[in-house]
Coordinates of C-alpha atoms and ligand atoms in Angstrom, one line a residue:
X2 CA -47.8 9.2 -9.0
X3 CA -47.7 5.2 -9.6
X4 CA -50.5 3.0 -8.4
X5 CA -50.8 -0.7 -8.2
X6 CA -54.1 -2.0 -9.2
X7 CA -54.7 -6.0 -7.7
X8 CA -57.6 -7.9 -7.9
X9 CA -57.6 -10.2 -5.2
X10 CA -58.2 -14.0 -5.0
X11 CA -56.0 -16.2 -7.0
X12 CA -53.4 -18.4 -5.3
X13 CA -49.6 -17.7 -5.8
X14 CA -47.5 -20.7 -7.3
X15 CA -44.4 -21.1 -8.6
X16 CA -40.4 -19.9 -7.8
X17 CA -39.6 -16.3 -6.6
X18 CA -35.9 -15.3 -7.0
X19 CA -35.0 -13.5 -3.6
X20 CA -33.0 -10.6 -4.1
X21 CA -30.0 -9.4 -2.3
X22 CA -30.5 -6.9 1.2
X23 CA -31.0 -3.8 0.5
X24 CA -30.2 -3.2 4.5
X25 CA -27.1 -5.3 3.8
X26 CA -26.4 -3.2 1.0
X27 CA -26.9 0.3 2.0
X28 CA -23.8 0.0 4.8
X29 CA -21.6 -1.6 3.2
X30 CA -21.7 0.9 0.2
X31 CA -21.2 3.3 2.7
X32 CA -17.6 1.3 4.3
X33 CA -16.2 2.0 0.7
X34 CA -15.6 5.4 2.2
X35 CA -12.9 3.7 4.6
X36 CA -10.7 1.7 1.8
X37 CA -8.4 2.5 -0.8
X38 CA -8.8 0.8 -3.7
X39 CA -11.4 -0.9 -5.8
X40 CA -14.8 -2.5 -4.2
X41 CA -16.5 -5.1 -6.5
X42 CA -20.3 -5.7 -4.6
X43 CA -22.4 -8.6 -5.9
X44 CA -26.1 -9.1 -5.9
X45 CA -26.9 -5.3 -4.7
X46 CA -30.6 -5.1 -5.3
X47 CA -32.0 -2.6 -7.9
X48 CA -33.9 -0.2 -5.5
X49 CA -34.4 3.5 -5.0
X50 CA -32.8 3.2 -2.0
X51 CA -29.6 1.9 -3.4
X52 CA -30.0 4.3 -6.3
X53 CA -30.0 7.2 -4.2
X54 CA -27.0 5.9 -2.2
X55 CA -25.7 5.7 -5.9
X56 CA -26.2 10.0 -6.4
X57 CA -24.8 10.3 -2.7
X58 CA -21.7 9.1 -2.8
X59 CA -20.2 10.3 -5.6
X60 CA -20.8 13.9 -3.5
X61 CA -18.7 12.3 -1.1
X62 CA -15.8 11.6 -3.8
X63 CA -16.7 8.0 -4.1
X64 CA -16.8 7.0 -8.1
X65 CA -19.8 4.2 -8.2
X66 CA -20.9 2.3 -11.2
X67 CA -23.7 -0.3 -12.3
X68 CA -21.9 -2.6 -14.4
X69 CA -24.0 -5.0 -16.7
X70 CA -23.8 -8.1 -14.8
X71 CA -25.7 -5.7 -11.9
X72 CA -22.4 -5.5 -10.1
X73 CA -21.7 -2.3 -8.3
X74 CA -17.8 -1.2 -8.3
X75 CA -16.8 1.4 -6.2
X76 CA -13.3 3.8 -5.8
X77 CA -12.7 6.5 -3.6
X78 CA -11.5 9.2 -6.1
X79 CA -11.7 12.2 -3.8
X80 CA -11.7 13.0 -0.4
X81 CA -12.2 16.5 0.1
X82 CA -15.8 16.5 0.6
X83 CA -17.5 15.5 4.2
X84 CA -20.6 17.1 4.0
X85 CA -23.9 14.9 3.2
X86 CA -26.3 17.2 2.8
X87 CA -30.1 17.5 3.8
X88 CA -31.9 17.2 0.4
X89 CA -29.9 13.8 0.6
X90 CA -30.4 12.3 3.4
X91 CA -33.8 13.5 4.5
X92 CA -35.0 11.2 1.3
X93 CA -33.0 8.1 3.1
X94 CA -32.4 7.9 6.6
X95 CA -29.9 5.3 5.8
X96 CA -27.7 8.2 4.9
X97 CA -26.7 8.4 8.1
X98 CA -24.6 5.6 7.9
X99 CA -21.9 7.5 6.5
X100 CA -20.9 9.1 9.1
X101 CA -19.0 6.5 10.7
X102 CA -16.8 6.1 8.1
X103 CA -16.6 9.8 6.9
X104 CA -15.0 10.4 10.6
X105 CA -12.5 7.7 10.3
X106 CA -11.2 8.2 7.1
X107 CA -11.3 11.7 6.6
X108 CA -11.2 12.7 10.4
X109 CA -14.6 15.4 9.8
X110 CA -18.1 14.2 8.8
X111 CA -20.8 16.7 8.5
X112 CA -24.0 14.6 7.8
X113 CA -27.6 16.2 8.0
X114 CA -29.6 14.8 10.8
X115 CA -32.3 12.7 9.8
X116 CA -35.9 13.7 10.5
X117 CA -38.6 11.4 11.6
X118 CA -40.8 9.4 9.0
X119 CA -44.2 7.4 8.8
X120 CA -42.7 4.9 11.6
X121 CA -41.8 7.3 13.8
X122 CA -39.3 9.3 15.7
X123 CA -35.7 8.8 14.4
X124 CA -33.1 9.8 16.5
X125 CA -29.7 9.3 15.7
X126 CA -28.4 10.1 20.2
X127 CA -26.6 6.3 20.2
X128 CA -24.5 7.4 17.1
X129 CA -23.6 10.3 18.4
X130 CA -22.7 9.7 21.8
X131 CA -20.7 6.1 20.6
X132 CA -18.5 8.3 18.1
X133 CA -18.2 11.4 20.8
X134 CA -16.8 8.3 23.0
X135 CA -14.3 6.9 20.4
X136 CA -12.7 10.9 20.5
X137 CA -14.8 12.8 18.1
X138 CA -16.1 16.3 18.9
X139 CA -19.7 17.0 18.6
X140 CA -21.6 20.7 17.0
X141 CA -25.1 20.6 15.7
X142 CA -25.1 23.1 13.1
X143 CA -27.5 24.4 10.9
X144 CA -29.8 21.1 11.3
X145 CA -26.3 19.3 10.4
X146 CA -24.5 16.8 12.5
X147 CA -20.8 18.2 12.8
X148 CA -18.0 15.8 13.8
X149 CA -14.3 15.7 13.7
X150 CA -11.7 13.7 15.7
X151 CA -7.8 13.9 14.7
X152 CA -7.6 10.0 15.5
X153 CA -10.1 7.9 16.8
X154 CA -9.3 6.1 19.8
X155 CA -10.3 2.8 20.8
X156 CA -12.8 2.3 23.9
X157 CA -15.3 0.1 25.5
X158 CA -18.3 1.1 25.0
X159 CA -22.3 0.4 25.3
X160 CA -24.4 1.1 22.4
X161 CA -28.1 -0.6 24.1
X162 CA -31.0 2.3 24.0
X163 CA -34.4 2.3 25.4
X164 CA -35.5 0.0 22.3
X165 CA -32.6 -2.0 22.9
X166 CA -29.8 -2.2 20.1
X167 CA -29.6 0.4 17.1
X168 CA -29.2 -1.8 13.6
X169 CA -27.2 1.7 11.7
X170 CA -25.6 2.8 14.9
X171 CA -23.9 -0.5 15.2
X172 CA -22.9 -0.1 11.8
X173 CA -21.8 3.3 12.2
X174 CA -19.4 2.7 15.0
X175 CA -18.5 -0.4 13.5
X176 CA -17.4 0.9 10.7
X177 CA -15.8 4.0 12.7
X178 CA -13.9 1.6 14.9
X179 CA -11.8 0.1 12.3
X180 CA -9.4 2.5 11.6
X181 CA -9.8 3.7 15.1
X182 CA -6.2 3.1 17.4
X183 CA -6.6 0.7 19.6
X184 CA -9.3 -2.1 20.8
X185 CA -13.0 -1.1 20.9
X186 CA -15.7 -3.1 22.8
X187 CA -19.0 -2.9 21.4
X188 CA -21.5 -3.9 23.8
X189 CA -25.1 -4.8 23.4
X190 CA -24.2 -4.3 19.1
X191 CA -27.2 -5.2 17.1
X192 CA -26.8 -9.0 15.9
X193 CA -29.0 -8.5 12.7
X194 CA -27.2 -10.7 9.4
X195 CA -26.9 -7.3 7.9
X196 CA -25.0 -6.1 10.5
X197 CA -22.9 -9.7 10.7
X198 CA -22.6 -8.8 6.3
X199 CA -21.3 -5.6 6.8
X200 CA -18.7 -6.9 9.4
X201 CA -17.8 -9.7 7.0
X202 CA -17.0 -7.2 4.0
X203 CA -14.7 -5.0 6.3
X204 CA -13.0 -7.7 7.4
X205 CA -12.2 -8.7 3.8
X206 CA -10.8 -5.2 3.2
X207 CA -8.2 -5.6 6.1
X208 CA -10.2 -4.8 9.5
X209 CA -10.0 -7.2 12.7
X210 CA -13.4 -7.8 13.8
X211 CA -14.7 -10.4 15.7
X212 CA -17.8 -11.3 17.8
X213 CA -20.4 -9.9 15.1
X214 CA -23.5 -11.5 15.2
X215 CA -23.4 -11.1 19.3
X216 CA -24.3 -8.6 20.9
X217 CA -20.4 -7.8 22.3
X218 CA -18.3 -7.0 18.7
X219 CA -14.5 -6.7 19.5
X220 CA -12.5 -4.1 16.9
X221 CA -8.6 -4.0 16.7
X222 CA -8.2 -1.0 15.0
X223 CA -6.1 -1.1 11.6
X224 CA -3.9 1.5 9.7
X225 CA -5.9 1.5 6.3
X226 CA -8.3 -0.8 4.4
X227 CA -8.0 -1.7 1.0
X228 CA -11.1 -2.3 -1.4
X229 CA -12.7 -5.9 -1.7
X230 CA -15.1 -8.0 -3.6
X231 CA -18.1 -9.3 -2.0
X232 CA -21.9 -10.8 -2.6
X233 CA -24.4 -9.3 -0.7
X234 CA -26.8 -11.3 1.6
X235 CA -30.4 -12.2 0.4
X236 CA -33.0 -9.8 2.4
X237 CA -34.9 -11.9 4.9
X238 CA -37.5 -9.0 4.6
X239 CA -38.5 -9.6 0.7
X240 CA -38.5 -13.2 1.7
X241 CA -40.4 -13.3 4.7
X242 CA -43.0 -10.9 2.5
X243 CA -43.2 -13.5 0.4
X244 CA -43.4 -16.3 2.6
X245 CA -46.4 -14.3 3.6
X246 CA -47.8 -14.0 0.5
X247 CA -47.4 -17.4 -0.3
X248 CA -49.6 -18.1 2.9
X249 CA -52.0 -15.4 2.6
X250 CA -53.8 -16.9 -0.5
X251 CA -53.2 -20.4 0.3
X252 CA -50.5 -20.7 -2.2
X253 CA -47.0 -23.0 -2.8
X254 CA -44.0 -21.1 -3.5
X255 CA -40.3 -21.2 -3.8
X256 CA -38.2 -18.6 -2.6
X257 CA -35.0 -19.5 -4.3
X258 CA -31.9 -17.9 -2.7
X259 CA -34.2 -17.7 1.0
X260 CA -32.0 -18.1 3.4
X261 CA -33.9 -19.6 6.4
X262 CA -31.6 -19.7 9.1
X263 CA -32.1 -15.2 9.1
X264 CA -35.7 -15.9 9.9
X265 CA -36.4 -18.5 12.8
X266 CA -38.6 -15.6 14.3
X267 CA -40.8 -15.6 11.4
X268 CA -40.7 -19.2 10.6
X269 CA -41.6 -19.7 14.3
X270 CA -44.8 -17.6 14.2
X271 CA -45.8 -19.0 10.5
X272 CA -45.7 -22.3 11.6
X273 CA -48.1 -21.8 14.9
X274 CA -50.5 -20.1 12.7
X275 CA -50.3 -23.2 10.3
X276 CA -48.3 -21.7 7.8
X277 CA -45.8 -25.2 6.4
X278 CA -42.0 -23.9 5.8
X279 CA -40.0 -26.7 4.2
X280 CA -36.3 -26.0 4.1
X281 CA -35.1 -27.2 -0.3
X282 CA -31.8 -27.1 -2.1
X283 CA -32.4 -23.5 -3.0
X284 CA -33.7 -21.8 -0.7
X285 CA -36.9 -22.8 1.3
X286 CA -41.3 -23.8 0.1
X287 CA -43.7 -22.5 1.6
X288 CA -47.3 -23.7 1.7
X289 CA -50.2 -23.1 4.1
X290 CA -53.6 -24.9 5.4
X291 CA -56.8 -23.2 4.5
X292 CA -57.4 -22.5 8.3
X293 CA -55.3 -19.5 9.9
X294 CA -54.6 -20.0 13.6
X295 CA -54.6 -16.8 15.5
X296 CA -51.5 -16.0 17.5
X297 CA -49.5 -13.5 19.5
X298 CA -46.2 -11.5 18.3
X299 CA -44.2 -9.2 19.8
X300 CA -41.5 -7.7 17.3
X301 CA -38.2 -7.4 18.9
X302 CA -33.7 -6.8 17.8
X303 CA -32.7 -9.6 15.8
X304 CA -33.4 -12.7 16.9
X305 CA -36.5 -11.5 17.9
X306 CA -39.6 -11.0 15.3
X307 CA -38.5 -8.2 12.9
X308 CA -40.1 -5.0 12.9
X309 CA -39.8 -5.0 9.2
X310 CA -42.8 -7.8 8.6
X311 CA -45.2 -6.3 11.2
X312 CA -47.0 -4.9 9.1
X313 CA -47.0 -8.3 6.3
X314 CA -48.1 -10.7 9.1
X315 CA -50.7 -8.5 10.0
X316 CA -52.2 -8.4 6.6
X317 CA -52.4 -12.2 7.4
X318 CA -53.5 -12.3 10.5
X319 CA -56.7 -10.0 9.5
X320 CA -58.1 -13.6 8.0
X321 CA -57.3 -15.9 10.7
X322 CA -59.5 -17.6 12.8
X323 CA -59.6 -15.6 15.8
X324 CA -58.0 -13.0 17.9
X325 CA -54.3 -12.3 17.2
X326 CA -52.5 -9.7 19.0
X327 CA -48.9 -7.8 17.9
X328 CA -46.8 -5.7 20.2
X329 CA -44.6 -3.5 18.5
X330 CA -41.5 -2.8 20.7
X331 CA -39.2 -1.7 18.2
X332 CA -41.3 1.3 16.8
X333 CA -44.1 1.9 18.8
X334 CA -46.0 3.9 16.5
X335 CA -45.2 2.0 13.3
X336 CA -49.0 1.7 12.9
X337 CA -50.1 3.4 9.8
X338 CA -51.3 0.4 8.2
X339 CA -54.2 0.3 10.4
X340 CA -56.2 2.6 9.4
X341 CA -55.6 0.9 5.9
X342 CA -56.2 -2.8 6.1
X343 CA -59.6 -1.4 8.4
X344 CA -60.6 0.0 5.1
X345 CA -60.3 -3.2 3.8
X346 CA -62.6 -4.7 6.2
X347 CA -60.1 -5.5 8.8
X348 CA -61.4 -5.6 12.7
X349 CA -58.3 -3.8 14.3
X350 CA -58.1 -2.6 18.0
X351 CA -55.0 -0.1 18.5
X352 CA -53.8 0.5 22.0
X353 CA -51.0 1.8 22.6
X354 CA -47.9 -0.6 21.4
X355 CA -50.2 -3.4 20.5
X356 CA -53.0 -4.0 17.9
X357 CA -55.6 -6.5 18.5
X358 CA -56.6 -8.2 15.2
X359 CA -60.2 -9.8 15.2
X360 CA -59.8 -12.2 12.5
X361 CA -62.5 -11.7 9.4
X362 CA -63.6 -14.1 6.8
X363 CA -62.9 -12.0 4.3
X364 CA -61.2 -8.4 3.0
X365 CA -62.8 -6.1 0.5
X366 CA -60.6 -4.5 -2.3
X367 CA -60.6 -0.5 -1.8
X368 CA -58.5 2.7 -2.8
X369 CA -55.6 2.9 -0.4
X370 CA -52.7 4.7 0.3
X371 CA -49.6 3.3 1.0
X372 CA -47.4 5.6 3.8
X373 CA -44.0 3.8 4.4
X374 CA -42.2 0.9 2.8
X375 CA -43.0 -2.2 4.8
X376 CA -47.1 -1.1 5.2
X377 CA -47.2 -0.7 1.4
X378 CA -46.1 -4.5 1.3
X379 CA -48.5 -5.1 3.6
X380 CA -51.2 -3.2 1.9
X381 CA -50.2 -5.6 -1.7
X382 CA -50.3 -8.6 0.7
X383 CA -54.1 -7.4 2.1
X384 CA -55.0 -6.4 -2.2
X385 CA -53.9 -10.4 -3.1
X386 CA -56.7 -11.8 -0.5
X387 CA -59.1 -9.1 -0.8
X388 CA -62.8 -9.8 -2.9
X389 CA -62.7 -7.5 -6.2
X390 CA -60.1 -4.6 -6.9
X391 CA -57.8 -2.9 -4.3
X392 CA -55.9 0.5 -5.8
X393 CA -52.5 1.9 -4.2
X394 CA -51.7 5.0 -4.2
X395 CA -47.9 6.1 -3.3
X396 CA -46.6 3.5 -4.1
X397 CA -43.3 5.2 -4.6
X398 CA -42.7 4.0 -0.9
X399 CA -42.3 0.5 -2.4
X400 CA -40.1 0.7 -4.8
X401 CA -37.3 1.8 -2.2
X402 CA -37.1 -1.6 -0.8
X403 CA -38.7 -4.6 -3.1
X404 CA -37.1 -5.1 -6.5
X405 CA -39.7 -5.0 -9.1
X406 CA -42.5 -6.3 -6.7
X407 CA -45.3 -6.9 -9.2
X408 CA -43.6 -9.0 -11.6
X409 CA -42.3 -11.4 -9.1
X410 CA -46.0 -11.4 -8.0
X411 CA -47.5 -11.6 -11.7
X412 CA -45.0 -14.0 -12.4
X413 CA -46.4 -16.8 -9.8
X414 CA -49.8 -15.5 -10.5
X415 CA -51.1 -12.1 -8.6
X416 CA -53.2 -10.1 -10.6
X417 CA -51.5 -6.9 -9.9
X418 CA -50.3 -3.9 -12.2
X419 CA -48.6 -0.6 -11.9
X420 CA -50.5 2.5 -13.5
X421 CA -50.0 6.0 -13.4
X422 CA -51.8 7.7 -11.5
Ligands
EPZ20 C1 -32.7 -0.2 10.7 O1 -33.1 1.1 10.9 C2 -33.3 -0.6 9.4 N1 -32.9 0.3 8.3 C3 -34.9 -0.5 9.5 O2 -35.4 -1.0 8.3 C4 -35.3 -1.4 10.6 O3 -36.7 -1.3 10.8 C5 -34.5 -1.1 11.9 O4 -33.1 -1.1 11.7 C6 -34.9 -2.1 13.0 O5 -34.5 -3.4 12.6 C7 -31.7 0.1 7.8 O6 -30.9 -0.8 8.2 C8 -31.3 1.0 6.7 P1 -32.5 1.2 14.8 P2 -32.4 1.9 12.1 O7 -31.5 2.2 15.0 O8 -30.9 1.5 12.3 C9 -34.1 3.7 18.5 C10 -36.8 -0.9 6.4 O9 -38.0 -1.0 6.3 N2 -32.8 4.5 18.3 O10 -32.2 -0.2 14.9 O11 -32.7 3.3 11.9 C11 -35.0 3.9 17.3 O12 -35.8 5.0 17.4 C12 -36.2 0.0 7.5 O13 -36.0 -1.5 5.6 C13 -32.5 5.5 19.3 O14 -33.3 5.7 20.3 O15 -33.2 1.4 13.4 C14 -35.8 2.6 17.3 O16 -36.8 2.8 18.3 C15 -37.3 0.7 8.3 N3 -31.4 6.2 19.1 C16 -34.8 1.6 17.9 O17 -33.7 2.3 18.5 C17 -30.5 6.0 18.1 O18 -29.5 6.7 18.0 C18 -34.2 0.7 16.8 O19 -33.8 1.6 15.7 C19 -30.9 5.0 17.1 C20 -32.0 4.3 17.3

């Protein structure tokens, strides 16, 4: 099994080329499902995550390939098979997501249901019950989700859950609501800009959407969709990582391609703890004082802070000057880091849905294990500060979401390489 190996302590300069969102991505690979015709995708990261959405589709009877350039081009070729199976999508939640358009098109979708995962319970209930409301009937089978509807039918309805708004159920009934007949009201829809990108690309195959980005999305449904070429959105996520990175060692970066205006949350927070954000031609700089200001976050649905850089700003907020504190209302128990970074030296307090983080002057490099993709980049982010070597083990968690991590870090100057373990 990979490891990284980083020896902490140098300051990051230089550009960092963000790369396109792999939450953007995984959806809107999935909508091919819906059209006839060829898809052209550009700037689809190269991630395990997208690979293995790469070996799942073709399954499903959709012909994907990797051209040079990195484009992906995608035709449905068959459409006799509707089952996603376990081996699949237990490896990717994000599987899920082609359920939606598996229903629509083909009129059955029998998709395995997701288990849980280092960040916690996953249900899949909204997706369910929002496609069971467009006209779909509903078996649980053999661990499978089993649905099939002759023609979906437009409806009003309300997707909010006890966390608020679901990012892939949104996308799923989104997606299902397209070729449904008739108007469908999505209310409380998650506003995320991969949700908003996924919305976009349908609409350039031939679907009548409007209102994405709110939380109230409006779908006429359409006979058909036909294929369409489109560029992915850069991931906020990567950025914001690095953003954090570049503030974590005291560094000055460029994040070419950055697109800011995804990540007033995070810029809001970065700033009170003294982190500089300068909006540039390409994308945004970002610089930070020596002294870390402690502060108080409470991750939230887009526009709130994203769950996705909990973990990265705590790695940051484990040097600051003071006691921070993070509430995690998205997944509660997406906590596993913890017990990491306090390896490390960190003075962490769980209770609950919040961590208290004493800050520390400094962390100490140690063997750690990384458990889920965003706490491994948190882990790296912890290893860049840290006095001496830190070692990650698992690091097989990373690769699904952050495009060949260590050389974007060497290349601005981390001291970090892969080994096999
Ligand atoms: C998406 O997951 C992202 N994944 C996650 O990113 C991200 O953390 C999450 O949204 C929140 O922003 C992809 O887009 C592929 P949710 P998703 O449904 O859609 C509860 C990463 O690191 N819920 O928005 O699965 C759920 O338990 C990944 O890139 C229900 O109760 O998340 C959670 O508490 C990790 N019932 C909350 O809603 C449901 O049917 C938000 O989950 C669905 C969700």
């Amino acid at each position: 099994m990979d490891q990284f190996e980083i020896v902490g302590g140098n300051r990051l300069r230089g550009a960092v080329q963000i790369s396109g969102a792999k939450n953007a991505a995984l959806p809107i690979m999935a909508a091919a499902i819906l059209t006839e015709g060829e898809t052209v995708l550009h700037n689809v990261p190269d991630l395990a995550d997208v690979s293995h959405m790469q070996k799942l589709l073709p399954r499903l009877g959709v012909k994907v390939s990797r051209e040079e350039s990195g484009d992906l081009r995608l035709r449905v070729e068959d459409e006799s098979n509707c089952h996603a199976e376990y081996e699949l999508v237990n490896k990717m939640r994000a599987s899920v997501c082609v359920m939606g358009p598996l229903l629509a098109r083909r009129r059955k979708a029998q998709v395995a249901m997701p288990g849980g995962c280092a960040i916690g319970d996953r249900p899949i209930n909204l997706h369910i019950a929002a496609l069971q409301a467009l006209g779909a009937d509903f078996d649980l089978i053999n661990g499978d989700v089993c649905l099939r509807a002759k023609r979906l039918t437009g409806k009003e309805l309300f997707l909010g859950g006890p966390f608020g708004s679901s990012v892939t159920a949104t996308a799923n009934v989104l997606m299902a609501a397209t070729l449904a007949e008739g108007q469908t009201v999505i209310e409380s829809a998650a506003c995320e800009p991969e949700v908003v990108d996924l919305a976009e690309f349908l609409s350039a195959c031939g679907a009548q959407i409007r209102g994405h980005g709110t939380p109230r999305i409006v779908v006429d449904g359409v006979e058909e969709l036909h294929g369409a070429e489109h560029t992915v959105i850069p991931d906020r996520i990567e950025a914001g990582t690095f953003m954090i990175a570049a503030a974590i060692t005291n560094g000055d970066l460029n994040l070419n391609g950055a697109r800011v205006d995804d990540m007033l949350a995070v810029v809001d927070r970065l700033r009170l703890i003294g982190v500089n954000v300068e909006r540039t031609e390409t994308g945004v700089n970002v610089t930070s004082t020596r002294r870390l200001e402690p502060v108080e976050i409470t991750t939230q649905p887009y526009p709130g802070f994203p769950t996705d850089l909990q973990a990265q700003i705590m790695a940051l907020l484990c040097i600051a000057d003071g006691n921070s504190t993070i509430t995690e209302k998205v997944f509660p128990d997406r906590f596993l880091h913890v017990g990491e970074l306090g390896r490390m030296g960190a003075h962490l307090r769980k209770e609950g849905p919040t961590v208290t983080i004493q800050g520390v002057k400094r962390l100490v490099g140690a063997p750690v294990m990384a458990s889920d993709l965003r706490a491994s980049a948190a882990l790296i982010l912890a290893g860049l500060v840290a006095k001496g070597m830190t070692r990650i083990d698992r690091i097989y968690h990373i690769d699904r979401g952050y495009e060949r991590i260590e050389e974007k870090l060497a290349g601005v100057g981390a001291e970090i390489r892969r080994v096999s373990g």
